[in-house]
Short mmCIF file of C-alpha atoms in Angstrom, two decimals:
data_model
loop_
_atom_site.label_atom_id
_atom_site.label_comp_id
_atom_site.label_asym_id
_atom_site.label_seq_id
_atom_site.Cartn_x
_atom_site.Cartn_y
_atom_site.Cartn_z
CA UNK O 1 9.17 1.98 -29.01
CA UNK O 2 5.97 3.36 -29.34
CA UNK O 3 3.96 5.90 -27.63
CA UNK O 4 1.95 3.40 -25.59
CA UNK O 5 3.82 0.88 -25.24
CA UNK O 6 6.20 3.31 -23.42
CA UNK O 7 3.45 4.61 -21.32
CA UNK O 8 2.82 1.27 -20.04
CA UNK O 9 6.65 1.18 -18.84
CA UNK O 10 6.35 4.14 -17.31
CA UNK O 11 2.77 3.35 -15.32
CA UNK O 12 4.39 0.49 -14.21
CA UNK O 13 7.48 2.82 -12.83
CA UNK O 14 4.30 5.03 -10.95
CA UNK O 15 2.92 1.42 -9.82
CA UNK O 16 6.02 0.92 -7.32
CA UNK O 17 5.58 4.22 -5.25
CA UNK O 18 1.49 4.38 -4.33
CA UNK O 19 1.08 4.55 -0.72
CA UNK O 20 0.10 2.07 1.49
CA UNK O 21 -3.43 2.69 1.90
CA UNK O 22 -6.90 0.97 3.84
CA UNK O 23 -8.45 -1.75 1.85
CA UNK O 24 -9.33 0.69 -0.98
CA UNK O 25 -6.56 3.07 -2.61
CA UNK O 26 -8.71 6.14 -3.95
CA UNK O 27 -6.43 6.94 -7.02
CA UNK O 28 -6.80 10.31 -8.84
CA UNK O 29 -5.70 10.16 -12.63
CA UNK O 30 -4.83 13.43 -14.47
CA UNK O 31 -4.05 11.81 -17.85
CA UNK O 32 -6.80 10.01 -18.38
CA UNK O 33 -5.06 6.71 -19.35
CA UNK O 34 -2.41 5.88 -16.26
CA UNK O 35 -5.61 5.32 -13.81
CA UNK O 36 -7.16 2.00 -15.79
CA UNK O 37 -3.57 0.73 -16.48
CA UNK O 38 -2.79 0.85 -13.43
CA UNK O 39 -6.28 -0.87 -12.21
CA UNK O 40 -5.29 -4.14 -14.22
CA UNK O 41 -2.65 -4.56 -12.11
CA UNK O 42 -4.42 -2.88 -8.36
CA UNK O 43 -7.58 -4.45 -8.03
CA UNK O 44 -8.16 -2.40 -4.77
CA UNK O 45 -8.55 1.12 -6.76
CA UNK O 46 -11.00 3.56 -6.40
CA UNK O 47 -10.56 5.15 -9.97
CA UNK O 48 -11.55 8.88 -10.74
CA UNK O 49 -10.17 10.57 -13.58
CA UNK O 50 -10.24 14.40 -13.59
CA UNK O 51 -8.49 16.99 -16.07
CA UNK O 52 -6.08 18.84 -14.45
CA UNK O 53 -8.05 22.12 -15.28
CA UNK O 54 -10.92 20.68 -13.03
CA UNK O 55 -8.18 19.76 -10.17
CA UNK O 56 -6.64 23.58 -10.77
CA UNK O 57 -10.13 24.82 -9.98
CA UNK O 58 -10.68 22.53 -6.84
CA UNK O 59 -13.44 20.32 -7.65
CA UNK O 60 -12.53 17.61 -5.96
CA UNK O 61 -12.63 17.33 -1.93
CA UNK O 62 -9.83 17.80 0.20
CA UNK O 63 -8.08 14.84 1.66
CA UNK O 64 -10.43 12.78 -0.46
CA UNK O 65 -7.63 11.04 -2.27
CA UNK O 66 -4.71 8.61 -1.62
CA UNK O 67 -2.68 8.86 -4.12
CA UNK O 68 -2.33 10.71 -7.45
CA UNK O 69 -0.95 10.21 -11.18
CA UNK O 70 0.09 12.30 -13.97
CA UNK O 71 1.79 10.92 -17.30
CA UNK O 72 2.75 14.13 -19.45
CA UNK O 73 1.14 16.66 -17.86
CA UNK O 74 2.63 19.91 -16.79
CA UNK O 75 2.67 20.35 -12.94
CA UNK O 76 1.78 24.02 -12.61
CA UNK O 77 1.88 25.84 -9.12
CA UNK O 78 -1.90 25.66 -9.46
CA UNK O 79 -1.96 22.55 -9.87
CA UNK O 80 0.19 21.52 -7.42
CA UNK O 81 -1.49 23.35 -4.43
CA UNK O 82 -4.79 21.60 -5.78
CA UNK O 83 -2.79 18.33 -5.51
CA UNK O 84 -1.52 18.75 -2.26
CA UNK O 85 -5.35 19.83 -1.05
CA UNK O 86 -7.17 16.82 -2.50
CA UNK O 87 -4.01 14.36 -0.97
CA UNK O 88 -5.03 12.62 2.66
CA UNK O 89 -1.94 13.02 4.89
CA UNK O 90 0.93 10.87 4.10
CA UNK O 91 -0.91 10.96 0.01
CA UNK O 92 1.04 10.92 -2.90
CA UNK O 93 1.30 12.80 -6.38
CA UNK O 94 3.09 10.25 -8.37
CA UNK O 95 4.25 11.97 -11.72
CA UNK O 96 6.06 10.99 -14.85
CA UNK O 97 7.52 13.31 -17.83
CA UNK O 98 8.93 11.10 -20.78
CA UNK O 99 11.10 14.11 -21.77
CA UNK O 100 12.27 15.20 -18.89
CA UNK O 101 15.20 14.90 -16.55
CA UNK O 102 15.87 14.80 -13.47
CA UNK O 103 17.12 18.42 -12.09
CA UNK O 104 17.09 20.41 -8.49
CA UNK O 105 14.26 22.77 -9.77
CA UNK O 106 11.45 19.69 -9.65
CA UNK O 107 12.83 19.72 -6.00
CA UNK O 108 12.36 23.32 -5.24
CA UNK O 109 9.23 23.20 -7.07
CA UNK O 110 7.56 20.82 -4.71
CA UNK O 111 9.11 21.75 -1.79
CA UNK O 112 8.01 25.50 -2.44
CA UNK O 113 4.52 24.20 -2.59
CA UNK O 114 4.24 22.40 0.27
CA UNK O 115 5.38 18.77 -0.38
CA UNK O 116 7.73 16.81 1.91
CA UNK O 117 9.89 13.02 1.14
CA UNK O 118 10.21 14.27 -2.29
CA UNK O 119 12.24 11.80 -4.70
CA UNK O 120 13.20 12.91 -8.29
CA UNK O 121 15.15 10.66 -10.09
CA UNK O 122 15.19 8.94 -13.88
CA UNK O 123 12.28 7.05 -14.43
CA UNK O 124 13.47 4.50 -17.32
CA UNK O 125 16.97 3.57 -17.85
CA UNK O 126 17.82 6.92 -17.91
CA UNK O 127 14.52 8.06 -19.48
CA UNK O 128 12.78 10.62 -18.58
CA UNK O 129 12.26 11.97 -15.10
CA UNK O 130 9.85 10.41 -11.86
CA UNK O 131 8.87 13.10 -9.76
CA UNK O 132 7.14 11.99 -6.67
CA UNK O 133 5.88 13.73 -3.12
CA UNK O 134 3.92 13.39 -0.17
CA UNK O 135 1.68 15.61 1.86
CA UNK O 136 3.22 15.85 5.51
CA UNK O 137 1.35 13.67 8.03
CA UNK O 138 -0.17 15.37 10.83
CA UNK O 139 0.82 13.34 13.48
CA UNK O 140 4.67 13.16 14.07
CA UNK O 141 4.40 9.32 15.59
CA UNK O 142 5.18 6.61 13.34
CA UNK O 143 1.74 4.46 15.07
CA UNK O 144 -0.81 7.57 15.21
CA UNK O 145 -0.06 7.89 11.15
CA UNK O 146 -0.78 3.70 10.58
CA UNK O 147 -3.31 3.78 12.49
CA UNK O 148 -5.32 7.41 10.70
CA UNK O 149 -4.81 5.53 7.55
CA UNK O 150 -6.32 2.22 9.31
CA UNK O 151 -9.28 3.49 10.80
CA UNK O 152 -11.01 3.89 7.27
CA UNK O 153 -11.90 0.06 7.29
CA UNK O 154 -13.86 -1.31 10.62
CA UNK O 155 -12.69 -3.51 13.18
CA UNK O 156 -13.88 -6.84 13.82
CA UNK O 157 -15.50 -7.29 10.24
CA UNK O 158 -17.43 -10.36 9.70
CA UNK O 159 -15.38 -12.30 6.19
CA UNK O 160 -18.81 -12.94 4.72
CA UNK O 161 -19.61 -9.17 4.93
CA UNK O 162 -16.13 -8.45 3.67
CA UNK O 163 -15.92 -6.38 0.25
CA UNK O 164 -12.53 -5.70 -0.26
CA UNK O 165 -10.15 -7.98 -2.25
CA UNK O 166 -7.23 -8.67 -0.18
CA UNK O 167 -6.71 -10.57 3.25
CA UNK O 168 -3.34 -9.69 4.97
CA UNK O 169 -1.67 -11.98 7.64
CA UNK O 170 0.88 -11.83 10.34
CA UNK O 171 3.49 -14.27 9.45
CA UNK O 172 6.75 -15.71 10.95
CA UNK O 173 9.07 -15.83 8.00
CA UNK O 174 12.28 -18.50 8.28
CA UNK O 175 14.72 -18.36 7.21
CA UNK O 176 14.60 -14.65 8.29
CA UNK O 177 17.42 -12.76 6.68
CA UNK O 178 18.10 -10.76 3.25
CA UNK O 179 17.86 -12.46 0.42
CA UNK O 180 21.73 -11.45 -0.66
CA UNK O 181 22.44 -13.14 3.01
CA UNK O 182 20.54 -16.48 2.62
CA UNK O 183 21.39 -19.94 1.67
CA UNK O 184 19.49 -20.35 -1.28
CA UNK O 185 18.86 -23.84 -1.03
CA UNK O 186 16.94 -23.59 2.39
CA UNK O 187 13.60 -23.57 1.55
CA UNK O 188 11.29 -20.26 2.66
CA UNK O 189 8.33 -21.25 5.52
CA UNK O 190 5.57 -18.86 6.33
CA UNK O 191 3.70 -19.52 9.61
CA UNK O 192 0.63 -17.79 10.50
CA UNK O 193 -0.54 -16.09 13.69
CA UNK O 194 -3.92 -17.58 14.83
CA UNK O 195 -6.22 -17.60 18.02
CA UNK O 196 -6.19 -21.25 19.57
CA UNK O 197 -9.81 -22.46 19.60
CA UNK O 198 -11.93 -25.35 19.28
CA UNK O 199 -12.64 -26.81 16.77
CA UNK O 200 -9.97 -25.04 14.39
CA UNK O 201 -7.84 -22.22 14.77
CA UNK O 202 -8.97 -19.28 13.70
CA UNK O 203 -6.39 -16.89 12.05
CA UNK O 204 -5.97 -13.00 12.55
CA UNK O 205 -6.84 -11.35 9.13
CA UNK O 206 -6.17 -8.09 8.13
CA UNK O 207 -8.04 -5.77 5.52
CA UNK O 208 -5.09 -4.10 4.85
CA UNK O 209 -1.77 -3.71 5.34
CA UNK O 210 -1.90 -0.21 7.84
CA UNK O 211 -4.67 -2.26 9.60
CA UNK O 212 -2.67 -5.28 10.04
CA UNK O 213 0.54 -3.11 10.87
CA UNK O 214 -2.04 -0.69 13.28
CA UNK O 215 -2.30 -3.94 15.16
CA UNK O 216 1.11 -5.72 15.13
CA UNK O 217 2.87 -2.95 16.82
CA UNK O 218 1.22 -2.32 19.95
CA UNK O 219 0.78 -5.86 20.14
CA UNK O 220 4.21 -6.32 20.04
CA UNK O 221 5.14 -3.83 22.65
CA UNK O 222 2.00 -5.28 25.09
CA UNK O 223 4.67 -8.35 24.48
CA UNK O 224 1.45 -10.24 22.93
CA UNK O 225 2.83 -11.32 20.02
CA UNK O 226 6.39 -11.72 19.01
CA UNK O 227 8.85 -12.93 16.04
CA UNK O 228 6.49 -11.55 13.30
CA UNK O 229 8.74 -10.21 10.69
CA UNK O 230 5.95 -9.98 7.50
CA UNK O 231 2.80 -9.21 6.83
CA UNK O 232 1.89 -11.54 3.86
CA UNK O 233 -0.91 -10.58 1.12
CA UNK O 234 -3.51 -12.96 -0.10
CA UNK O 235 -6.56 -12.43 -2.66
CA UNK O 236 -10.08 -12.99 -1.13
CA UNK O 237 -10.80 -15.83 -3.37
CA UNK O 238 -7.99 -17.86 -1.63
CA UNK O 239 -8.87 -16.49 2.29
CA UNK O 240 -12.35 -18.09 1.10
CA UNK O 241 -11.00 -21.12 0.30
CA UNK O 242 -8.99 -21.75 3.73
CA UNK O 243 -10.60 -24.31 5.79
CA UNK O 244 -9.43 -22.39 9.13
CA UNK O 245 -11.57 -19.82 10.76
CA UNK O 246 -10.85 -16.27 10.48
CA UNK O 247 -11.04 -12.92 12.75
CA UNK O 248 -10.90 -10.39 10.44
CA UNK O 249 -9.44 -7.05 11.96
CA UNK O 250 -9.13 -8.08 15.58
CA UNK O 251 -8.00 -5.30 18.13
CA UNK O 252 -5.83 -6.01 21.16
CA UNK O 253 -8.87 -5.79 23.50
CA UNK O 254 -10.59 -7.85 21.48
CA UNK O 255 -7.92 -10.68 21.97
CA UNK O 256 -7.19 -10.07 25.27
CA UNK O 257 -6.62 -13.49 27.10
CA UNK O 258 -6.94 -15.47 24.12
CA UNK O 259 -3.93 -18.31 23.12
CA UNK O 260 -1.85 -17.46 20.37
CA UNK O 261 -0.02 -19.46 18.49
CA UNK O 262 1.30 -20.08 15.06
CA UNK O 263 -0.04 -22.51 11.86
CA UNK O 264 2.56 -23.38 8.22
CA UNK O 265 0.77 -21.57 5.53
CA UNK O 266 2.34 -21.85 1.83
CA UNK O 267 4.01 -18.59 0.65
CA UNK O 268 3.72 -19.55 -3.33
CA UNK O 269 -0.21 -18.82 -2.81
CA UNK O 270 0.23 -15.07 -1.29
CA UNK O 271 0.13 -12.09 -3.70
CA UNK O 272 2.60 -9.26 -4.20
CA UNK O 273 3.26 -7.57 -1.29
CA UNK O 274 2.43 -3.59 -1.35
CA UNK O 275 5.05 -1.19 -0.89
#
């Protein structure tokens, strides 16, 4: 296999562990050619590409960055404190050697700088090594970390102002069970949390998936909203298209004595979900 050709194998390996982020993931690419790769697949990155020198030397502001990538290049102690600096809480450095293997000293090695959730393991059939960790939250509740992540994209947006790329929904998924556990021949439905209103509903939208989960929970808990077991991922182009209204980014207050109920939406038209 060739050299890029295997590259793209391995982006797509780094593709499966970015971060939830708000409706724009601000990626940081060391190697020059994981960041666009990876862009033809995320539509919602914010692409910078540094050399690892210039990260080394901090030029780049801390906590500016969501997530970042390295194909190939040597992860220095340097360069790993710069890392975890330039990383917003919860951030990732998402790394990939082709050569490599998997051993207890990537472990230490992150853990000595700093990094917490770290996962080492092979990153291709047995080839070469992923080495992956995050930058510890600062807030030790589950909620308070959603909702720092959520609060970089406004409440109560306006969809014709909206310039992100992806509407996320509150959904009632039946059958609800694992896939392993369900009769395959019972079709999936999606329903769709909306406000009741004249003359059409008008659904809840999300700009992104820490927004829409930011929401869910304490609505849950305020027992406001109940059996949601998905947050389902749509592009803009087809929230544009639905003839429904749409509230994108709702809080609780803002719903506060308002009917809710629940329309079918098809599931074929939603996008992959996010991790």
């Amino acid at each position: 296999m060739d050299a890029a050709r295997l590259q793209s194998h391995f982006v797509a390996v780094m593709a499966k562990h970015l971060p939830p982020s708000s409706s724009t993931l601000h990626l940081l690419d060391l190697d020059g050619r994981s960041g666009p790769m990876l862009a033809q697949a995320r539509a919602d990155l914010q692409l910078r590409h540094v050399q690892p020198v210039e990260l080394a030397e901090r030029e780049v502001a801390p906590g500016s960055v969501d997530a970042i990538v390295a194909y190939n290049v040597v992860l220095s102690d340097p360069l790993l404190a710069a890392s975890l600096a330039a990383l917003r809480a919860g951030g990732r450095l998402i790394a990939v050697q082709s050569r490599g293997s998997a051993s207890a000293s990537h472990l230490r090695k992150l853990r000595d700088r700093g990094f917490v959730r770290i996962l080492i393991e092979p990153a291709l059939d047995e080839l070469g090594v992923l080495i992956r960790g995050e930058k510890p939250q600062i807030a030790a509740d589950t909620l308070k970390r959603i909702q720092s992540v959520a609060q970089a994209d406004a409440d109560s947006l306006d969809l014709s102002q909206y310039r992100g790329r992806y509407i996320h929904l509150l959904i009632q998924q039946r059958p609800h069970a694992p896939a392993w556990k369900r009769d395959q021949s019972v079709p999936i439905t999606w329903r769709a949390a909306v406000i009741q209103r004249e003359p059409l509903p008008a659904l809840l939208g999300f700009s992104s998936l820490p927004k829409a989960v930011g929401f869910m929970q304490p609505a849950v808990l305020a027992g406001r909203i109940k059996d949601i077991n998905k947050v389902g991922k749509f592009s803009l182009a087809t929230a544009q298209s639905w003839h429904w209204d749409l509230i994108m980014n709702p809080t609780l207050e803002s719903i506060n004595g308002a009917a809710l109920a629940f329309i079918d939406i098809d599931p074929s038209i939603a996008e992959a979900p996010d991790e």
